[in-house]
PDB file of C-alpha atoms and ligand atoms in Angstrom:
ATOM      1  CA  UNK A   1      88.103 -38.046 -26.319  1.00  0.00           C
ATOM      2  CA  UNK A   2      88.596 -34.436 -24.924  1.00  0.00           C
ATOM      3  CA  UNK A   3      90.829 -32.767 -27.014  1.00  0.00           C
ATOM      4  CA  UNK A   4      92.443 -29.739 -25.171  1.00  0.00           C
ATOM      5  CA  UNK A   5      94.027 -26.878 -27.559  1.00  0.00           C
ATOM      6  CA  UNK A   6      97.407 -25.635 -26.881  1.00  0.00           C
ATOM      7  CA  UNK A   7      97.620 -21.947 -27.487  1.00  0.00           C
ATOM      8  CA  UNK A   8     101.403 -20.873 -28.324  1.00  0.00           C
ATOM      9  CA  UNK A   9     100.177 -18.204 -30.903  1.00  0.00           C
ATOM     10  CA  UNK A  10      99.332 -15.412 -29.312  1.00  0.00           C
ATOM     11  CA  UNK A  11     102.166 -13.405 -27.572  1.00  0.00           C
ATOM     12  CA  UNK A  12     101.455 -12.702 -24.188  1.00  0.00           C
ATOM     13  CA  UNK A  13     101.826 -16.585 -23.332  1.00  0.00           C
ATOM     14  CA  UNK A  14     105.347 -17.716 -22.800  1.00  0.00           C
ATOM     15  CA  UNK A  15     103.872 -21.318 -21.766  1.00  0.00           C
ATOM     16  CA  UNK A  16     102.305 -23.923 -23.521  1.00  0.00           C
ATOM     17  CA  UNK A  17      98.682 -22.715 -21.894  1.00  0.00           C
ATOM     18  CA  UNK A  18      95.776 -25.235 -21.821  1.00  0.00           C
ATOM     19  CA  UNK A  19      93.098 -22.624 -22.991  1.00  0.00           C
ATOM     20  CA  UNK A  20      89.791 -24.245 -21.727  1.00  0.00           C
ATOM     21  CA  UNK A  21      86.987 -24.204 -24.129  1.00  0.00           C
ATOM     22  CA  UNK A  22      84.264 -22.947 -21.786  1.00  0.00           C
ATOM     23  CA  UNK A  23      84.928 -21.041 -18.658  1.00  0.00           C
ATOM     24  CA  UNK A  24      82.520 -20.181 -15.909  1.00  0.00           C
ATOM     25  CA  UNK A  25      82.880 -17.290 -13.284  1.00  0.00           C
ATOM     26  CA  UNK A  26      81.615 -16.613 -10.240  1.00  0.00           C
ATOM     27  CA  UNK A  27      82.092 -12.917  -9.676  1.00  0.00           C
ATOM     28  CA  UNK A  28      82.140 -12.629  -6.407  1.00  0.00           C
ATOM     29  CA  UNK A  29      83.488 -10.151  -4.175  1.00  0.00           C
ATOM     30  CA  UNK A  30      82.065  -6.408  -5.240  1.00  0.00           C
ATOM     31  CA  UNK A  31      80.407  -5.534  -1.825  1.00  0.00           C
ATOM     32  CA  UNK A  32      83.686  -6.116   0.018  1.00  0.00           C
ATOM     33  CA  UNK A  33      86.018  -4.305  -2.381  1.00  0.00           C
ATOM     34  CA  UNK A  34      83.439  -1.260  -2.099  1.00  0.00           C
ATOM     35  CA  UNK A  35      83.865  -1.759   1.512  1.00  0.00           C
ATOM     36  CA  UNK A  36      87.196  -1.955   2.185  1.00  0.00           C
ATOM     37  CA  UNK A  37      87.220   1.907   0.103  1.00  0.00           C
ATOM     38  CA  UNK A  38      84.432   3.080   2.155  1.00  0.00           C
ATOM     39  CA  UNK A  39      82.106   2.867  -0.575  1.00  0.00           C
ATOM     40  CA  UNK A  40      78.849   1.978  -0.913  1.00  0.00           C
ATOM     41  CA  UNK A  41      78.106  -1.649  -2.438  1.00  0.00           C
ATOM     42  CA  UNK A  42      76.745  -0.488  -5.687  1.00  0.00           C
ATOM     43  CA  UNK A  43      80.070   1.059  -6.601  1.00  0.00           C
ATOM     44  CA  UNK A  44      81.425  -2.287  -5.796  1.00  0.00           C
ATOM     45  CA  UNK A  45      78.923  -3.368  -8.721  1.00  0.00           C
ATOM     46  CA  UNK A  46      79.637  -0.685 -11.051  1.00  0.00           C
ATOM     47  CA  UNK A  47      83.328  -1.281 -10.601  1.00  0.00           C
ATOM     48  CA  UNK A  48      82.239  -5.138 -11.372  1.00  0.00           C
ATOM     49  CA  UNK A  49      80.912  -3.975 -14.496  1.00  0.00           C
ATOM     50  CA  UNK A  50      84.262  -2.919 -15.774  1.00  0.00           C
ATOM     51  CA  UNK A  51      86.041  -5.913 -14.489  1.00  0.00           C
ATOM     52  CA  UNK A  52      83.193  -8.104 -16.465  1.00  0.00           C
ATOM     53  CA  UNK A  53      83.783  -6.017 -19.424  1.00  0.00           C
ATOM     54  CA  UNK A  54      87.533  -7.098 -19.404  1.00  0.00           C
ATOM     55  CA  UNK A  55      87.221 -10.465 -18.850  1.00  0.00           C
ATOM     56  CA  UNK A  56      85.211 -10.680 -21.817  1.00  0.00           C
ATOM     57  CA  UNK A  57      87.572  -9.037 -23.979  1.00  0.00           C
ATOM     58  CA  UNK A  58      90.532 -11.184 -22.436  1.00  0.00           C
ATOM     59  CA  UNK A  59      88.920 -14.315 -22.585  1.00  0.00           C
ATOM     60  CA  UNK A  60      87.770 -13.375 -26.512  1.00  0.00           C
ATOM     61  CA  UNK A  61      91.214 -12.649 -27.131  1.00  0.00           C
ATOM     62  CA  UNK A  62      92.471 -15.947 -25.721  1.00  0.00           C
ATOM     63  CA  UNK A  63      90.416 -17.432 -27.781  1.00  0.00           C
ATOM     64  CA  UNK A  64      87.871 -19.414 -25.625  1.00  0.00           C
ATOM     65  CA  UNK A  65      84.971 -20.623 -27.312  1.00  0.00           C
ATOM     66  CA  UNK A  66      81.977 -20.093 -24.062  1.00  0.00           C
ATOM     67  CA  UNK A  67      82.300 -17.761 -21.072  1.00  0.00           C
ATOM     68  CA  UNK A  68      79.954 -17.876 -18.619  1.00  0.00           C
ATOM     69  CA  UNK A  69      79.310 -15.419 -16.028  1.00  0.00           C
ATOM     70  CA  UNK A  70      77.208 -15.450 -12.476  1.00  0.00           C
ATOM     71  CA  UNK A  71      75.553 -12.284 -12.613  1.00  0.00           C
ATOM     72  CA  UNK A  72      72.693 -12.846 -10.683  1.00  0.00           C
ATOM     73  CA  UNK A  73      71.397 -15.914  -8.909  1.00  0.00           C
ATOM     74  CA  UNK A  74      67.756 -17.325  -7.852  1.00  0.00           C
ATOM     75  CA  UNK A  75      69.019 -16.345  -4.162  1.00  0.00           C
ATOM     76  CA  UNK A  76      70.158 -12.706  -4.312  1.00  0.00           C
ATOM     77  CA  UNK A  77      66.586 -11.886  -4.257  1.00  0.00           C
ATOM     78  CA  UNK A  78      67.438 -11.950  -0.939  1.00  0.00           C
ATOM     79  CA  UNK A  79      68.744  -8.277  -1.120  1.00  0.00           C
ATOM     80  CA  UNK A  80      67.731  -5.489  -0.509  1.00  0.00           C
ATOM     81  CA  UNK A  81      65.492  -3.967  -3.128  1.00  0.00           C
ATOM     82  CA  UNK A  82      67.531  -0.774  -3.055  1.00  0.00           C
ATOM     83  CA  UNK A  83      70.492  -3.290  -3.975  1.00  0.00           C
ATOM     84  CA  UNK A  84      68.647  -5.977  -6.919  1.00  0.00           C
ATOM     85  CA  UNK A  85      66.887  -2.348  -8.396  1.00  0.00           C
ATOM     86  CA  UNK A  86      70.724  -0.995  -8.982  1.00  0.00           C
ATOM     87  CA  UNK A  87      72.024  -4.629 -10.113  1.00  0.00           C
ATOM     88  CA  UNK A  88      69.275  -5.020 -12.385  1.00  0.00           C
ATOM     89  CA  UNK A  89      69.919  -1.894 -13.722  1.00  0.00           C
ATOM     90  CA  UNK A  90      73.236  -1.576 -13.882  1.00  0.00           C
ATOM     91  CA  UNK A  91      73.572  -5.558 -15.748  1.00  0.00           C
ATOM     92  CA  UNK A  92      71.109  -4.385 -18.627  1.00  0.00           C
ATOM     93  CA  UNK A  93      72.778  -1.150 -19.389  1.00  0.00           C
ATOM     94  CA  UNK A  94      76.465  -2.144 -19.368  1.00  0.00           C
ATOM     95  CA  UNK A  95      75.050  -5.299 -21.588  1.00  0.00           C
ATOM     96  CA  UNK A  96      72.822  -3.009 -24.177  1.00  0.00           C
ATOM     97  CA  UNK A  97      76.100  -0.656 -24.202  1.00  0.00           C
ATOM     98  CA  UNK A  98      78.300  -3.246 -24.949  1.00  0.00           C
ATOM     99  CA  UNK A  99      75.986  -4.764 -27.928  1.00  0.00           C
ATOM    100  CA  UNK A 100      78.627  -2.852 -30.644  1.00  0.00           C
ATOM    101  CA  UNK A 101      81.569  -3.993 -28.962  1.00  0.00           C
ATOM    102  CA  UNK A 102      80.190  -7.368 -28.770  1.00  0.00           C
ATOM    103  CA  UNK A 103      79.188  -7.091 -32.315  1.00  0.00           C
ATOM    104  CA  UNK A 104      82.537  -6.067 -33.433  1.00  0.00           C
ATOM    105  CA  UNK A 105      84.081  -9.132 -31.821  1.00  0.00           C
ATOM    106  CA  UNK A 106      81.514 -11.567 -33.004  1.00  0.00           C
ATOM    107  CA  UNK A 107      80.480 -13.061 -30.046  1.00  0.00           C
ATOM    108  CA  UNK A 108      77.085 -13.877 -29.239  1.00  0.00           C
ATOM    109  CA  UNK A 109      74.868 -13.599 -26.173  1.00  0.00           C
ATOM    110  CA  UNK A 110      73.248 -16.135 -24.202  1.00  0.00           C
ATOM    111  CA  UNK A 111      70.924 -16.159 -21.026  1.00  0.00           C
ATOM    112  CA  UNK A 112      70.955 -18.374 -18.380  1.00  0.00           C
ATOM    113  CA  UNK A 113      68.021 -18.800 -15.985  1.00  0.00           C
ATOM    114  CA  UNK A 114      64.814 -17.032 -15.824  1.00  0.00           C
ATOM    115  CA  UNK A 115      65.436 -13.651 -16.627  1.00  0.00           C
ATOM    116  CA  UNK A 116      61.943 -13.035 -17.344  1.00  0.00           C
ATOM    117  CA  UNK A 117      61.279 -12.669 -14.018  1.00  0.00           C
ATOM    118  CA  UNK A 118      63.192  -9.175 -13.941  1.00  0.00           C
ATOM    119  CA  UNK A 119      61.301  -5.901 -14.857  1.00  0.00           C
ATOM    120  CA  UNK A 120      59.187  -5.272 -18.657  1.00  0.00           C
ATOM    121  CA  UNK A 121      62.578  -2.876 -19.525  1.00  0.00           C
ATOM    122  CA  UNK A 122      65.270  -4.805 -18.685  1.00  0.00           C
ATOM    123  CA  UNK A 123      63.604  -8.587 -20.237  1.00  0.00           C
ATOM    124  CA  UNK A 124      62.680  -6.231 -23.679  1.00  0.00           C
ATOM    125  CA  UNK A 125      66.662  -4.753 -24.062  1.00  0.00           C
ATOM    126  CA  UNK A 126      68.286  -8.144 -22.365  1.00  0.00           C
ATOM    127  CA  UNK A 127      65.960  -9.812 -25.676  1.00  0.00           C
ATOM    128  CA  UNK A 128      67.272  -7.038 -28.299  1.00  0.00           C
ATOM    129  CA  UNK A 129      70.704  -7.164 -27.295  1.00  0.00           C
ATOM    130  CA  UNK A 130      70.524 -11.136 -27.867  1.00  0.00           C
ATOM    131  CA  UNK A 131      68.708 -10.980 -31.363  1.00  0.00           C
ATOM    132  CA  UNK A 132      71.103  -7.922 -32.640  1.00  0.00           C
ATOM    133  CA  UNK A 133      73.997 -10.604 -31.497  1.00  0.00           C
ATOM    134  CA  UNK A 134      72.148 -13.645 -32.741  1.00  0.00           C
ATOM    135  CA  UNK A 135      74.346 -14.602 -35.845  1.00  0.00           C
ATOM    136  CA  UNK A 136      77.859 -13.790 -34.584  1.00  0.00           C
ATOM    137  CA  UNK A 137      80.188 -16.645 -34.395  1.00  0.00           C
ATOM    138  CA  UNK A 138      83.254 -15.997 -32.329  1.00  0.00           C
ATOM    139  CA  UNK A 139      82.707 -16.364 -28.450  1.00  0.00           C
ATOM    140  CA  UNK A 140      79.323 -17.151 -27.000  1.00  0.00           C
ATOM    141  CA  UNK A 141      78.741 -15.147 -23.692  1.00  0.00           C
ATOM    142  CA  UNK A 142      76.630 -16.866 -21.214  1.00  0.00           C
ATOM    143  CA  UNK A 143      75.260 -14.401 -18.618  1.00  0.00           C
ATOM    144  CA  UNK A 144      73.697 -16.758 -15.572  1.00  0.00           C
ATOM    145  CA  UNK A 145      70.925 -13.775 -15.041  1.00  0.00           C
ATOM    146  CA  UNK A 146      67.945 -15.106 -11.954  1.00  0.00           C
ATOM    147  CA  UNK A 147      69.938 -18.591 -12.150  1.00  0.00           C
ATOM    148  CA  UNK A 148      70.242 -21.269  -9.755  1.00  0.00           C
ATOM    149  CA  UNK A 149      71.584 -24.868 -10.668  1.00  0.00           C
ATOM    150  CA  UNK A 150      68.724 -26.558  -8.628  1.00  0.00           C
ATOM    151  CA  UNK A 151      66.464 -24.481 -10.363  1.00  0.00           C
ATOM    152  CA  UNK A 152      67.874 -25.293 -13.683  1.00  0.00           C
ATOM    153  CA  UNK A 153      67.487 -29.059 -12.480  1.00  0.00           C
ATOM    154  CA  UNK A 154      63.736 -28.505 -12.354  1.00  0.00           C
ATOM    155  CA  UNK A 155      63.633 -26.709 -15.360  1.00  0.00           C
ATOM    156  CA  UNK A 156      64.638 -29.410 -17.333  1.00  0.00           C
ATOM    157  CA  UNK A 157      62.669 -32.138 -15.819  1.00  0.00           C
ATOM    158  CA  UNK A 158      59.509 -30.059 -16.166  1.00  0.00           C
ATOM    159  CA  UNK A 159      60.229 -29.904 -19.727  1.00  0.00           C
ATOM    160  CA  UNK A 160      61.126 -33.135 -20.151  1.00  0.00           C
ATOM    161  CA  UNK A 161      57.516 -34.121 -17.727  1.00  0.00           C
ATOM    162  CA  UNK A 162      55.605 -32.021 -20.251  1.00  0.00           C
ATOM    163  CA  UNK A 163      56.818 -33.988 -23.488  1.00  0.00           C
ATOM    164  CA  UNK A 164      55.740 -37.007 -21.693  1.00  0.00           C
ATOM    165  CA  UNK A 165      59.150 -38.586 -20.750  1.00  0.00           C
ATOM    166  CA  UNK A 166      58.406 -41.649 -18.160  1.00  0.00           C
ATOM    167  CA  UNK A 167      62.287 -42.730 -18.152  1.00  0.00           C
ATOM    168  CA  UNK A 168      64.712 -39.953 -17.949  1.00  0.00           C
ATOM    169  CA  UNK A 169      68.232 -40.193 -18.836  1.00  0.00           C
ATOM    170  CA  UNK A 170      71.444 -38.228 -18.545  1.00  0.00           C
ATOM    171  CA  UNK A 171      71.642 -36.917 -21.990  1.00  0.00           C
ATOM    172  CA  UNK A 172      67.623 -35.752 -21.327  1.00  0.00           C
ATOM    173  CA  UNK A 173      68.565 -33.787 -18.506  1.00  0.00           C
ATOM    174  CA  UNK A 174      71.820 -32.174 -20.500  1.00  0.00           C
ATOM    175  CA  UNK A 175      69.568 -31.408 -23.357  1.00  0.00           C
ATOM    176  CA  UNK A 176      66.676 -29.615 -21.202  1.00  0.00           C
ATOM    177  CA  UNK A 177      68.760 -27.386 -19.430  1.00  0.00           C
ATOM    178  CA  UNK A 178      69.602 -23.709 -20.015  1.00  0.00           C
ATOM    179  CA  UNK A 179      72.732 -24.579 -20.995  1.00  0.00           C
ATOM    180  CA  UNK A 180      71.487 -26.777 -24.316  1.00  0.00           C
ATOM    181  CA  UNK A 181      74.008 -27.086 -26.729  1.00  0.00           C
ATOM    182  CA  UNK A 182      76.918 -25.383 -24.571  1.00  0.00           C
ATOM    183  CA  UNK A 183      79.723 -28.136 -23.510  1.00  0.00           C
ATOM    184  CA  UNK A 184      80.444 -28.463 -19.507  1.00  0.00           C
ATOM    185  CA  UNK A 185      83.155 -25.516 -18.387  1.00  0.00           C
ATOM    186  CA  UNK A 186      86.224 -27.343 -17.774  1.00  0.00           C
ATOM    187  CA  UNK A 187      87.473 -24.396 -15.927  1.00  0.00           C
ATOM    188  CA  UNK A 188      85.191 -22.410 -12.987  1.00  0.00           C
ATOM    189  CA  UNK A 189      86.890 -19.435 -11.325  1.00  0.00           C
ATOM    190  CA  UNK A 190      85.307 -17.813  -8.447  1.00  0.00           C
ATOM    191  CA  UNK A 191      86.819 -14.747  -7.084  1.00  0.00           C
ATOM    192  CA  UNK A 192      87.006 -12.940  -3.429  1.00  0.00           C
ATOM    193  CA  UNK A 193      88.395 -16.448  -1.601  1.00  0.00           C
ATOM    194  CA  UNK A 194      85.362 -18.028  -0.980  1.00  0.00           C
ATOM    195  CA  UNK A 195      85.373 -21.832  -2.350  1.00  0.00           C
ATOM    196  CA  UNK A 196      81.961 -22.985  -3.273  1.00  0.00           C
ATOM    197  CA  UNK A 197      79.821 -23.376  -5.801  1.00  0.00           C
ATOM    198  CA  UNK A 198      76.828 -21.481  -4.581  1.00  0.00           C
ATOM    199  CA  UNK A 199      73.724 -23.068  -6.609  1.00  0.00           C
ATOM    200  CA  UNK A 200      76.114 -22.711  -9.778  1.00  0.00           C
ATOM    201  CA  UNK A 201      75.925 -24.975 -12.554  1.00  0.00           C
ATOM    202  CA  UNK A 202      75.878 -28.057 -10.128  1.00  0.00           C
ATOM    203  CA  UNK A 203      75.014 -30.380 -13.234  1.00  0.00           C
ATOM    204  CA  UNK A 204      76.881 -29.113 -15.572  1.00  0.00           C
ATOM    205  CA  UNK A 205      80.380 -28.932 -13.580  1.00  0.00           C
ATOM    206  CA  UNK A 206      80.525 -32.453 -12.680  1.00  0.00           C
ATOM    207  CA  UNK A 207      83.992 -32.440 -13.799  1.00  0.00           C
ATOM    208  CA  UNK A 208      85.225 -29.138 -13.832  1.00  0.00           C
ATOM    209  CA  UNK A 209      88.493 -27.882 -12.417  1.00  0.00           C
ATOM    210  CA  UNK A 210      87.970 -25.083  -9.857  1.00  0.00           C
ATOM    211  CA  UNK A 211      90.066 -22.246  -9.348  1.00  0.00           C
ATOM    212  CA  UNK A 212      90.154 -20.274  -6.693  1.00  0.00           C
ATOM    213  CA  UNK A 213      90.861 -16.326  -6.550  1.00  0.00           C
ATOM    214  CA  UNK A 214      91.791 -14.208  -3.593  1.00  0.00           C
ATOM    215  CA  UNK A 215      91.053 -11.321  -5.244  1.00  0.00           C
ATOM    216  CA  UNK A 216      87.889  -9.319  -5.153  1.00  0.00           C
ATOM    217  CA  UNK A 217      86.049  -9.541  -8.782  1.00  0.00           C
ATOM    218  CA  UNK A 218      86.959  -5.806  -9.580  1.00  0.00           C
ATOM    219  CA  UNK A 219      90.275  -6.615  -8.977  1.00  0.00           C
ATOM    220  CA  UNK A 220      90.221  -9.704 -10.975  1.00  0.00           C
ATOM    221  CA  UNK A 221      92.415  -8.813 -14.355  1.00  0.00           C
ATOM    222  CA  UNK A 222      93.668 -10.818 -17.646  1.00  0.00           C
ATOM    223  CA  UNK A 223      96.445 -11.583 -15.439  1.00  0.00           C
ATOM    224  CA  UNK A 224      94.354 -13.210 -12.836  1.00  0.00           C
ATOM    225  CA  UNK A 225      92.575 -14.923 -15.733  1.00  0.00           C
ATOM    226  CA  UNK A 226      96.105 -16.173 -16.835  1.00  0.00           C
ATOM    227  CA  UNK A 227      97.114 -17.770 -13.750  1.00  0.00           C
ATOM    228  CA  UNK A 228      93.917 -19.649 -13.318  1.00  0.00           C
ATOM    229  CA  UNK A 229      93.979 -21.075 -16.362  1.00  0.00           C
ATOM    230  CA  UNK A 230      98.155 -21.478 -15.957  1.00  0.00           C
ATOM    231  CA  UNK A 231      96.540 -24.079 -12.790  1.00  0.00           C
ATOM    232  CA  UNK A 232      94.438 -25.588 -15.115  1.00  0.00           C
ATOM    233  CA  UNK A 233      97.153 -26.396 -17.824  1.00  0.00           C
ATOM    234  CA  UNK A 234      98.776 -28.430 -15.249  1.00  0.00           C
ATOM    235  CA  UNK A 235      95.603 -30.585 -13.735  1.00  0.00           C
ATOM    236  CA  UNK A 236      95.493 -34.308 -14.477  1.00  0.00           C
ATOM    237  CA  UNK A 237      91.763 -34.847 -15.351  1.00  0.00           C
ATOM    238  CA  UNK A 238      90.938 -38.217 -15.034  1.00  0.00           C
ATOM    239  CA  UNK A 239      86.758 -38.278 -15.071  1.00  0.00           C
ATOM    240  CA  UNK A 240      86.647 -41.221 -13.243  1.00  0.00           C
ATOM    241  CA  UNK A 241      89.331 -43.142 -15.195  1.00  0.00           C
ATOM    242  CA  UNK A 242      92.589 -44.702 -13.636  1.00  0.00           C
TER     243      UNK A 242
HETATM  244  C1  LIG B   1      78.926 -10.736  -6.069  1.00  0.00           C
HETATM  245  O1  LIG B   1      79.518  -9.813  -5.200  1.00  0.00           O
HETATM  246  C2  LIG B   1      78.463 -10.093  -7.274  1.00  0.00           C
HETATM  247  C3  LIG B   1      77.171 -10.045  -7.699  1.00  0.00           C
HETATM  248  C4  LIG B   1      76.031 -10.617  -6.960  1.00  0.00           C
HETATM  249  C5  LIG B   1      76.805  -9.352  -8.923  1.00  0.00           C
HETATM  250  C6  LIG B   1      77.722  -9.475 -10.093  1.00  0.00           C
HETATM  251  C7  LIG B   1      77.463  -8.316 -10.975  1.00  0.00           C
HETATM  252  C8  LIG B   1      78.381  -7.611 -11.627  1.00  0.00           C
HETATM  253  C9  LIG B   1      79.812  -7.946 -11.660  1.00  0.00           C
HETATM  254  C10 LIG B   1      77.934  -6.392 -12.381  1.00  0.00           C
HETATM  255  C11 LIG B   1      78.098  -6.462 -13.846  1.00  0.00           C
HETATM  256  C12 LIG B   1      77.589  -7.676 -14.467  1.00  0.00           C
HETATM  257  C13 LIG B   1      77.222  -7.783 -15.760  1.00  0.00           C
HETATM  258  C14 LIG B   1      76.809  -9.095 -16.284  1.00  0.00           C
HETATM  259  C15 LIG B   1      77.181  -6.608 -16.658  1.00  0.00           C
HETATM  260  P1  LIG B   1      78.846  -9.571  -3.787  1.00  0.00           P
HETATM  261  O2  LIG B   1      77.911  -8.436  -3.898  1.00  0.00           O
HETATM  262  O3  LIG B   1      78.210 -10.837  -3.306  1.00  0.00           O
HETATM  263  O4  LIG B   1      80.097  -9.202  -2.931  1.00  0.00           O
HETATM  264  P2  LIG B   1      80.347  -9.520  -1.388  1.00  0.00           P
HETATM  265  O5  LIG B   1      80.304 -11.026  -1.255  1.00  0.00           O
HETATM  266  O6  LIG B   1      81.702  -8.963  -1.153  1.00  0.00           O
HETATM  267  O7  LIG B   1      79.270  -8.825  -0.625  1.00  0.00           O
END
């Protein structure tokens, strides 16, 4: 029923590595590394940027089908403005700069959440980095951008309220959601040592493995990445079954 690949190909892994088809991220940790150096938090987010940028080429070269990133979530409008203006800034320029990189490894972009809510400039390149990406079909990056998994709850029952759904099922709700089309992560890493989910794809990661990270996201390297997923390889997932 849920066929898991083995990867022995590729030449970095000396173990028979579970590669997960889809896995989610929560990058957490960039005010506290910027901290710790005496720095303000925005380098913490610019030094995020370049962490983010390797993760995607690891996880592309490990051959994993959907990453999905927490960039920004329906509560860090909470910050300060100084703090979302840089963010917001800083997300859709290292995205539009990436668009050739990202076009040379065929992957694709996908937003999650409702980005339209950030500034005229940022929604109009966020949209032209997606349609220059559109037909690519390697790795699909997911960038969670104003998401919240309540939020995306409501989303989809809205949509499903406005087609004129009285009974709603399971498969409705997976079908409505900004994740359409994108199978469950079977592997969510969050960095920094904080374990929670944070309003993060609560539907979708029903049965996903979590893995932990004490490391601070611009810390967080392919060899982070391969010691997560080394945890995963060894879980016994059971959804529900004996
Ligand atoms: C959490 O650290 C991180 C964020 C809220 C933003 C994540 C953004 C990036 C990594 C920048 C680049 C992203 C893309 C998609 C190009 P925190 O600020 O909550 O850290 P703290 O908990 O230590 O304060």
């Amino acid at each position: 029923m849920f066929k898991r690949k083995k990867i022995t190909a590729i030449s970095e892994l000396n173990n028979n590595l579970i590669v997960p088809k889809h896995i989610a991220i929560i990058m957490d940790g960039n005010g506290r590394w910027a901290k710790q150096r005496g720095l303000p938090r925005t380098a913490g987010h610019a030094a995020g940027g370049e962490s983010f940028i390797n993760t995607v080429d690891a996880c592309n070269s490990l051959r994993v089908k959907y990453l999905t990133v927490f960039a920004f979530s329906t509560e860090n409008w909470k910050r300060s403005e100084d703090e979302i203006k840089t963010l917001v800034e800083l997300m859709h320029k290292y995205i539009a700069n990436y668009v050739p990189k990202l076009m040379e490894l065929n992957i694709s972009l996908r937003l999650l959440g409702d980005y339209k809510a950030f500034d005229a400039v940022t929604v109009t390149s966020l949209e032209k980095s997606i349609d220059t990406l559109r037909n690519n079909t390697g790795m699909t990056l997911c960038i969670a951008l104003n998401y919240g998994g309540k939020a995306d709850i409501c989303y989809a029952v809205n949509n499903l309220i406005q087609s004129g759904k009285r009974v709603i099922t399971e498969k409705d709700i997976t079908e409505n959601l900004y994740t359409v089309g994108i199978p469950d992560p079977e592997l969510v890493i969050r960095t920094s040592g904080e374990e929670r989910l944070s309003n993060f794809l609560l539907w979708q990661t029903a049965y996903s493995e979590l893995y932990f990270s004490t490391v601070y996201w611009p810390d967080f390297d392919k060899k982070e990445l391969l010691t997560a997923i080394e945890s995963y390889s060894k879980r016994n997932r059971r959804f529900g079954g004996a």
